[in-house]
Amino acid sequence: MELIPDLLDTLARECLLRTSYKQFPLISSVCKVWKREISLPDFLRHRKASGRSQELVVLSQARVDPVSQLGSGKTIPTPVYRISVLEPESGLWTELPPVPGKSNGLPLFCRLASVGTDLVVIGGLDPVTWRTSDSVYIFSFLTSTWRSGTSMPGGPRSFFACASDSERNVFVAGGHDEDKNALTSAIMYDVAEDRWALLPDMGRERDECSATFHAGKFHVIGGYSTEEQGQFSKTAESFDVTMRQWGQETKDFLAHGITWPPVCAAAENGELYACCRRDLMLKSGDTWQKVVNLPDDVCNVSYMAVRRSGNVVVIGSARYGEPSVGHNWDMSNSRWAKLETHEKYEGHVQAGCFLEI
């Protein structure tokens, strides 16, 4: 069946490739053939190869409520977190529809990961009871709908490391259980199959660790053991997806002075960036080098991402409690440009991920 009657499929595909991601739900609703076409992995690959893809920074961000005076004896309510989406190219902000049945917002301290055209929200704490959640929610940018995934196995786990290969799998490692015992275990979620798999344990316990994925490896950075509460390690270890095994622990992976938790992001070429106090740092080989100073109003960094161009997007605030803002660092001239801000999207950011669709 033709994609568009009386039009060559090559031309019809070109028309679909040129559409905005915001039109995907409408395209999916027109007919099954169009929905199947834009759902194919090749469609996303062709969009990226042709330069038609759009970059999105997706954040778990607190809703900004009107300022109100609190009387004596009243407490500040727990913020309601929702999904905000920033298009760094245009500076436009939007908000995704809420997860059905979650009127109190996203789980606190949940983790976000992107797989293809899906956003995956994993774990966190229930915003009302503060009990650990093993929930998995998936938002499809193709249909603009949420669905529930298979719950995270292995018992309660919070403050874990999480990253994806951007194509099929989400990796989870470390964190702690309900008794605050740091974990060595790791698991992998296949989004397409909606199935979890156990991975070999890491070489050491890692609570409140961070993670990135690049060059076919899931890199888990820092964290601390049960006995070393709050004494963050500067080590890292990497899981080779092809070999399905952890490599040797890397000592002194983090540079001296990098604050915790480290906010890191990997570029497509494998280079690793990190925000250290007021500096943007780059790991070149085994050495960390300062690239540029961070803008004053974003030095308390919540999230960062490296774009396909090599430019770096940083989201943060001047200090905790101040409005969140975004900046784009242009690697061609080493200059920062402040992204468009809106009061609605100045709330605190707990987690983020990067999509190119």
CSV table of C-alpha atoms in Angstrom, one decimal:
chain,number,residue,atom,x,y,z
A,1,MET,CA,0.0,0.0,0.0
A,2,GLU,CA,1.3,3.4,-1.0
A,3,LEU,CA,2.2,5.9,1.8
A,4,ILE,CA,0.5,8.7,-0.2
A,5,PRO,CA,-1.7,7.8,-3.2
A,6,ASP,CA,-0.1,8.6,-6.6
A,7,LEU,CA,3.1,9.7,-5.0
A,8,LEU,CA,6.4,7.7,-5.1
A,9,ASP,CA,7.1,6.2,-1.6
A,10,THR,CA,10.6,7.9,-1.7
A,11,LEU,CA,9.0,11.3,-1.9
A,12,ALA,CA,6.3,10.4,0.6
A,13,ARG,CA,9.0,9.4,3.1
A,14,GLU,CA,10.8,12.6,2.5
A,15,CYS,CA,7.6,14.5,3.4
A,16,LEU,CA,7.3,12.5,6.6
A,17,LEU,CA,10.9,13.0,7.5
A,18,ARG,CA,10.4,16.8,7.3
A,19,THR,CA,7.6,16.9,9.9
A,20,SER,CA,8.0,18.2,13.4
A,21,TYR,CA,8.0,15.6,16.2
A,22,LYS,CA,4.9,17.5,17.5
A,23,GLN,CA,3.0,16.2,14.5
A,24,PHE,CA,3.9,12.6,15.1
A,25,PRO,CA,0.7,11.9,17.1
A,26,LEU,CA,-1.4,13.3,14.4
A,27,ILE,CA,0.4,11.4,11.7
A,28,SER,CA,0.0,8.2,13.8
A,29,SER,CA,-3.8,8.8,14.0
A,30,VAL,CA,-4.3,9.2,10.2
A,31,CYS,CA,-3.7,5.6,9.1
A,32,LYS,CA,-1.9,2.5,10.2
A,33,VAL,CA,0.6,2.7,7.3
A,34,TRP,CA,1.8,6.1,8.4
A,35,LYS,CA,2.0,5.0,12.0
A,36,ARG,CA,4.0,1.9,11.0
A,37,GLU,CA,6.4,4.0,8.8
A,38,ILE,CA,7.3,6.5,11.5
A,39,SER,CA,7.6,3.7,14.1
A,40,LEU,CA,10.4,2.0,12.1
A,41,PRO,CA,14.0,2.3,13.4
A,42,ASP,CA,15.1,3.2,9.9
A,43,PHE,CA,12.8,6.2,10.0
A,44,LEU,CA,14.6,7.7,13.0
A,45,ARG,CA,18.0,6.9,11.5
A,46,HIS,CA,17.1,8.6,8.2
A,47,ARG,CA,15.8,11.7,10.1
A,48,LYS,CA,19.2,11.9,12.0
A,49,ALA,CA,21.3,11.2,8.8
A,50,SER,CA,19.4,13.9,6.8
A,51,GLY,CA,19.6,16.5,9.6
A,52,ARG,CA,15.8,16.5,10.1
A,53,SER,CA,15.8,15.2,13.6
A,54,GLN,CA,15.0,17.4,16.6
A,55,GLU,CA,16.9,17.5,19.9
A,56,LEU,CA,15.0,17.5,23.1
A,57,VAL,CA,16.1,18.0,26.7
A,58,VAL,CA,13.5,16.2,28.9
A,59,LEU,CA,13.4,17.1,32.6
A,60,SER,CA,11.6,16.1,35.8
A,61,GLN,CA,10.8,19.6,37.0
A,62,ALA,CA,8.9,21.0,39.9
A,63,ARG,CA,5.7,22.9,39.0
A,64,VAL,CA,6.0,26.6,39.8
A,65,ASP,CA,3.0,27.6,41.9
A,66,PRO,CA,2.1,31.3,42.7
A,67,VAL,CA,3.9,32.6,45.7
A,68,SER,CA,1.8,32.6,48.9
A,69,GLN,CA,2.4,33.6,52.4
A,70,LEU,CA,2.5,30.7,54.9
A,71,GLY,CA,1.2,31.4,58.4
A,72,SER,CA,2.9,30.2,61.5
A,73,GLY,CA,2.9,26.5,62.1
A,74,LYS,CA,2.3,25.6,58.4
A,75,THR,CA,4.8,23.6,56.4
A,76,ILE,CA,5.9,24.0,52.8
A,77,PRO,CA,4.2,21.3,50.7
A,78,THR,CA,6.2,18.8,48.7
A,79,PRO,CA,6.7,20.1,45.1
A,80,VAL,CA,4.7,18.4,42.3
A,81,TYR,CA,7.1,17.3,39.6
A,82,ARG,CA,6.1,17.0,36.0
A,83,ILE,CA,7.9,16.4,32.6
A,84,SER,CA,9.1,19.6,30.9
A,85,VAL,CA,10.6,19.5,27.4
A,86,LEU,CA,13.1,22.0,26.1
A,87,GLU,CA,14.0,22.4,22.4
A,88,PRO,CA,17.5,23.8,22.7
A,89,GLU,CA,17.6,24.8,19.0
A,90,SER,CA,14.5,27.1,19.3
A,91,GLY,CA,14.5,27.7,23.1
A,92,LEU,CA,10.8,26.6,23.2
A,93,TRP,CA,9.5,24.9,26.4
A,94,THR,CA,6.5,22.5,26.6
A,95,GLU,CA,5.0,20.2,29.2
A,96,LEU,CA,4.0,16.6,28.6
A,97,PRO,CA,0.6,15.4,29.7
A,98,PRO,CA,0.7,13.9,33.2
A,99,VAL,CA,0.9,10.2,33.9
A,100,PRO,CA,-2.7,8.9,34.2
A,101,GLY,CA,-3.7,8.5,37.8
A,102,LYS,CA,-0.7,10.4,39.2
A,103,SER,CA,-2.4,13.6,40.4
A,104,ASN,CA,0.4,14.2,42.9
A,105,GLY,CA,3.0,14.2,40.1
A,106,LEU,CA,6.0,12.1,39.2
A,107,PRO,CA,7.8,10.0,41.9
A,108,LEU,CA,10.4,12.1,43.7
A,109,PHE,CA,14.0,11.4,42.6
A,110,CYS,CA,12.8,9.2,39.7
A,111,ARG,CA,15.2,8.5,36.8
A,112,LEU,CA,14.6,9.4,33.2
A,113,ALA,CA,16.0,7.7,30.1
A,114,SER,CA,15.3,7.8,26.4
A,115,VAL,CA,15.0,4.9,24.0
A,116,GLY,CA,14.2,5.7,20.4
A,117,THR,CA,11.1,7.8,20.5
A,118,ASP,CA,10.1,6.7,24.0
A,119,LEU,CA,10.8,8.4,27.4
A,120,VAL,CA,11.2,6.0,30.3
A,121,VAL,CA,10.5,7.1,33.9
A,122,ILE,CA,11.8,4.6,36.5
A,123,GLY,CA,11.6,4.3,40.2
A,124,GLY,CA,11.7,7.1,42.8
A,125,LEU,CA,9.7,7.8,45.9
A,126,ASP,CA,5.9,8.2,46.2
A,127,PRO,CA,5.3,12.0,46.7
A,128,VAL,CA,2.6,11.3,49.3
A,129,THR,CA,3.9,8.3,51.4
A,130,TRP,CA,7.6,8.7,50.4
A,131,ARG,CA,7.7,4.9,50.0
A,132,THR,CA,10.2,3.5,47.4
A,133,SER,CA,8.5,3.0,44.0
A,134,ASP,CA,9.4,0.2,41.5
A,135,SER,CA,7.2,1.8,38.9
A,136,VAL,CA,8.0,2.1,35.2
A,137,TYR,CA,6.2,4.6,32.9
A,138,ILE,CA,6.8,5.0,29.2
A,139,PHE,CA,5.7,8.0,27.2
A,140,SER,CA,5.6,7.6,23.4
A,141,PHE,CA,6.4,10.8,21.4
A,142,LEU,CA,4.8,9.0,18.4
A,143,THR,CA,1.3,8.8,20.0
A,144,SER,CA,1.6,11.3,22.9
A,145,THR,CA,0.4,8.6,25.3
A,146,TRP,CA,1.7,7.0,28.5
A,147,ARG,CA,1.8,3.3,29.2
A,148,SER,CA,2.9,1.3,32.3
A,149,GLY,CA,5.9,-1.0,32.0
A,150,THR,CA,6.9,-4.1,34.0
A,151,SER,CA,7.9,-3.1,37.5
A,152,MET,CA,11.6,-2.9,38.4
A,153,PRO,CA,12.6,-6.3,39.9
A,154,GLY,CA,14.9,-7.1,42.8
A,155,GLY,CA,13.1,-5.3,45.7
A,156,PRO,CA,13.1,-1.6,46.6
A,157,ARG,CA,15.9,0.4,45.1
A,158,SER,CA,16.4,4.2,45.2
A,159,PHE,CA,19.1,6.7,44.3
A,160,PHE,CA,20.5,4.4,41.6
A,161,ALA,CA,22.4,5.1,38.5
A,162,CYS,CA,20.5,4.9,35.2
A,163,ALA,CA,21.4,5.4,31.5
A,164,SER,CA,20.3,4.0,28.2
A,165,ASP,CA,21.8,2.9,24.9
A,166,SER,CA,19.2,5.2,23.3
A,167,GLU,CA,18.0,2.4,21.0
A,168,ARG,CA,16.5,-0.4,23.1
A,169,ASN,CA,17.8,-0.9,26.6
A,170,VAL,CA,17.8,1.0,29.9
A,171,PHE,CA,20.5,0.1,32.5
A,172,VAL,CA,20.2,0.4,36.3
A,173,ALA,CA,22.8,-0.1,38.9
A,174,GLY,CA,23.6,0.5,42.5
A,175,GLY,CA,21.5,2.7,44.8
A,176,HIS,CA,20.2,1.5,48.2
A,177,ASP,CA,17.4,-0.7,49.6
A,178,GLU,CA,14.8,0.2,52.2
A,179,ASP,CA,17.3,-0.4,55.0
A,180,LYS,CA,19.8,2.1,53.4
A,181,ASN,CA,22.1,-0.8,52.4
A,182,ALA,CA,24.1,0.2,49.4
A,183,LEU,CA,23.7,-2.2,46.4
A,184,THR,CA,26.1,-3.9,44.0
A,185,SER,CA,23.3,-5.3,41.8
A,186,ALA,CA,22.5,-4.2,38.2
A,187,ILE,CA,19.6,-4.8,35.9
A,188,MET,CA,18.6,-4.1,32.3
A,189,TYR,CA,15.2,-3.1,30.9
A,190,ASP,CA,14.3,-4.0,27.3
A,191,VAL,CA,11.7,-1.4,26.4
A,192,ALA,CA,10.5,-3.1,23.2
A,193,GLU,CA,10.0,-6.4,25.0
A,194,ASP,CA,8.9,-4.8,28.3
A,195,ARG,CA,11.2,-7.2,30.0
A,196,TRP,CA,13.9,-6.9,32.8
A,197,ALA,CA,17.1,-9.0,32.9
A,198,LEU,CA,19.6,-9.4,35.7
A,199,LEU,CA,23.1,-8.4,35.0
A,200,PRO,CA,26.3,-9.4,36.9
A,201,ASP,CA,27.0,-7.5,40.1
A,202,MET,CA,29.4,-4.6,40.2
A,203,GLY,CA,32.7,-4.9,41.9
A,204,ARG,CA,31.6,-2.7,44.8
A,205,GLU,CA,28.6,-1.1,46.5
A,206,ARG,CA,27.6,2.2,45.0
A,207,ASP,CA,24.8,4.3,46.5
A,208,GLU,CA,23.9,7.7,44.9
A,209,CYS,CA,26.1,6.9,41.9
A,210,SER,CA,25.8,8.4,38.4
A,211,ALA,CA,25.9,6.9,35.0
A,212,THR,CA,26.5,7.5,31.3
A,213,PHE,CA,26.4,5.3,28.3
A,214,HIS,CA,28.8,5.5,25.4
A,215,ALA,CA,31.0,3.3,23.1
A,216,GLY,CA,28.9,0.3,23.9
A,217,LYS,CA,29.5,0.5,27.7
A,218,PHE,CA,27.4,1.4,30.7
A,219,HIS,CA,29.6,3.5,32.9
A,220,VAL,CA,28.8,3.8,36.6
A,221,ILE,CA,30.6,6.6,38.4
A,222,GLY,CA,31.3,7.2,42.1
A,223,GLY,CA,28.8,6.5,44.9
A,224,TYR,CA,29.6,5.1,48.3
A,225,SER,CA,29.3,1.8,50.3
A,226,THR,CA,27.1,1.2,53.3
A,227,GLU,CA,29.9,1.7,55.7
A,228,GLU,CA,31.1,4.8,53.9
A,229,GLN,CA,27.9,6.8,54.2
A,230,GLY,CA,28.4,10.1,52.3
A,231,GLN,CA,32.1,9.4,51.6
A,232,PHE,CA,31.9,9.4,47.8
A,233,SER,CA,34.3,7.4,45.8
A,234,LYS,CA,36.1,8.8,42.8
A,235,THR,CA,36.2,5.4,41.1
A,236,ALA,CA,34.1,4.1,38.2
A,237,GLU,CA,33.4,0.8,36.5
A,238,SER,CA,32.0,-0.1,33.1
A,239,PHE,CA,29.7,-2.8,31.9
A,240,ASP,CA,30.5,-4.0,28.4
A,241,VAL,CA,27.2,-4.8,26.7
A,242,THR,CA,28.7,-7.1,24.1
A,243,MET,CA,30.8,-9.1,26.5
A,244,ARG,CA,28.2,-8.9,29.2
A,245,GLN,CA,30.7,-8.3,31.9
A,246,TRP,CA,32.1,-5.5,34.1
A,247,GLY,CA,35.7,-4.3,33.5
A,248,GLN,CA,38.3,-3.5,36.1
A,249,GLU,CA,37.5,-0.6,38.4
A,250,THR,CA,39.0,2.7,37.3
A,251,LYS,CA,40.8,4.5,40.2
A,252,ASP,CA,40.6,8.3,40.5
A,253,PHE,CA,38.2,8.4,37.6
A,254,LEU,CA,36.9,11.8,38.8
A,255,ALA,CA,39.1,14.8,39.0
A,256,HIS,CA,40.0,16.4,42.3
A,257,GLY,CA,37.4,19.0,43.2
A,258,ILE,CA,34.5,17.6,41.2
A,259,THR,CA,31.5,18.1,43.5
A,260,TRP,CA,29.0,15.4,44.2
A,261,PRO,CA,26.9,14.1,42.8
A,262,PRO,CA,28.8,14.5,39.5
A,263,VAL,CA,26.7,15.8,36.6
A,264,CYS,CA,28.3,14.2,33.6
A,265,ALA,CA,27.4,13.8,29.9
A,266,ALA,CA,29.1,11.8,27.1
A,267,ALA,CA,29.5,13.1,23.6
A,268,GLU,CA,28.9,10.9,20.5
A,269,ASN,CA,32.7,10.7,20.0
A,270,GLY,CA,33.1,9.3,23.6
A,271,GLU,CA,34.4,12.5,25.2
A,272,LEU,CA,33.1,12.9,28.7
A,273,TYR,CA,32.1,16.3,30.2
A,274,ALA,CA,31.4,17.1,33.8
A,275,CYS,CA,30.5,20.2,35.8
A,276,CYS,CA,32.9,20.9,38.6
A,277,ARG,CA,32.0,23.8,40.9
A,278,ARG,CA,32.1,26.8,38.5
A,279,ASP,CA,33.9,25.0,35.6
A,280,LEU,CA,32.9,22.9,32.6
A,281,MET,CA,35.5,20.1,32.5
A,282,LEU,CA,36.4,17.6,29.7
A,283,LYS,CA,38.1,14.2,30.3
A,284,SER,CA,40.8,13.8,27.7
A,285,GLY,CA,42.4,10.4,28.0
A,286,ASP,CA,43.0,10.0,31.7
A,287,THR,CA,43.2,13.7,32.4
A,288,TRP,CA,40.5,16.2,33.2
A,289,GLN,CA,40.9,19.7,31.7
A,290,LYS,CA,39.0,22.9,32.3
A,291,VAL,CA,37.1,24.0,29.2
A,292,VAL,CA,35.3,27.2,30.3
A,293,ASN,CA,33.8,28.8,33.3
A,294,LEU,CA,30.1,28.1,33.9
A,295,PRO,CA,27.7,31.1,33.9
A,296,ASP,CA,27.0,32.4,37.4
A,297,ASP,CA,23.3,31.8,37.2
A,298,VAL,CA,23.7,28.1,36.4
A,299,CYS,CA,26.7,27.0,38.5
A,300,ASN,CA,24.4,24.8,40.7
A,301,VAL,CA,24.0,22.3,37.9
A,302,SER,CA,21.0,20.0,37.8
A,303,TYR,CA,21.4,18.4,34.3
A,304,MET,CA,23.7,18.6,31.3
A,305,ALA,CA,23.7,17.1,27.8
A,306,VAL,CA,26.0,17.1,24.8
A,307,ARG,CA,24.3,17.9,21.5
A,308,ARG,CA,25.1,16.2,18.2
A,309,SER,CA,27.1,19.4,17.2
A,310,GLY,CA,29.3,19.0,20.2
A,311,ASN,CA,27.6,22.0,22.0
A,312,VAL,CA,26.7,21.5,25.6
A,313,VAL,CA,23.4,22.4,27.3
A,314,VAL,CA,23.5,23.0,31.0
A,315,ILE,CA,20.4,23.4,33.2
A,316,GLY,CA,20.8,24.7,36.8
A,317,SER,CA,20.5,27.7,39.1
A,318,ALA,CA,22.7,30.2,40.9
A,319,ARG,CA,22.1,28.3,44.1
A,320,TYR,CA,19.6,25.9,45.5
A,321,GLY,CA,16.1,27.4,45.7
A,322,GLU,CA,16.8,29.9,42.9
A,323,PRO,CA,15.0,29.8,39.5
A,324,SER,CA,16.3,27.2,37.0
A,325,VAL,CA,17.7,28.5,33.8
A,326,GLY,CA,19.5,27.0,30.8
A,327,HIS,CA,22.6,27.9,28.8
A,328,ASN,CA,24.1,26.5,25.6
A,329,TRP,CA,27.9,26.4,25.2
A,330,ASP,CA,29.0,26.8,21.6
A,331,MET,CA,32.2,24.8,21.1
A,332,SER,CA,33.0,26.7,17.9
A,333,ASN,CA,33.6,30.0,19.8
A,334,SER,CA,33.6,28.8,23.4
A,335,ARG,CA,30.8,31.2,24.3
A,336,TRP,CA,27.7,30.7,26.4
A,337,ALA,CA,24.2,31.7,25.2
A,338,LYS,CA,21.3,31.9,27.7
A,339,LEU,CA,18.3,29.9,26.5
A,340,GLU,CA,14.8,31.4,26.6
A,341,THR,CA,13.3,31.3,30.0
A,342,HIS,CA,9.7,31.3,31.2
A,343,GLU,CA,8.4,31.5,34.7
A,344,LYS,CA,6.4,28.3,34.3
A,345,TYR,CA,9.7,26.4,33.6
A,346,GLU,CA,11.9,27.8,36.4
A,347,GLY,CA,11.1,25.1,39.0
A,348,HIS,CA,13.7,22.8,40.5
A,349,VAL,CA,15.0,20.0,38.3
A,350,GLN,CA,15.6,16.5,39.7
A,351,ALA,CA,16.5,14.5,36.7
A,352,GLY,CA,16.8,14.7,32.9
A,353,CYS,CA,17.6,12.9,29.7
A,354,PHE,CA,18.3,13.8,26.1
A,355,LEU,CA,16.4,12.7,22.9
A,356,GLU,CA,17.0,13.2,19.3
A,357,ILE,CA,13.9,12.3,17.3
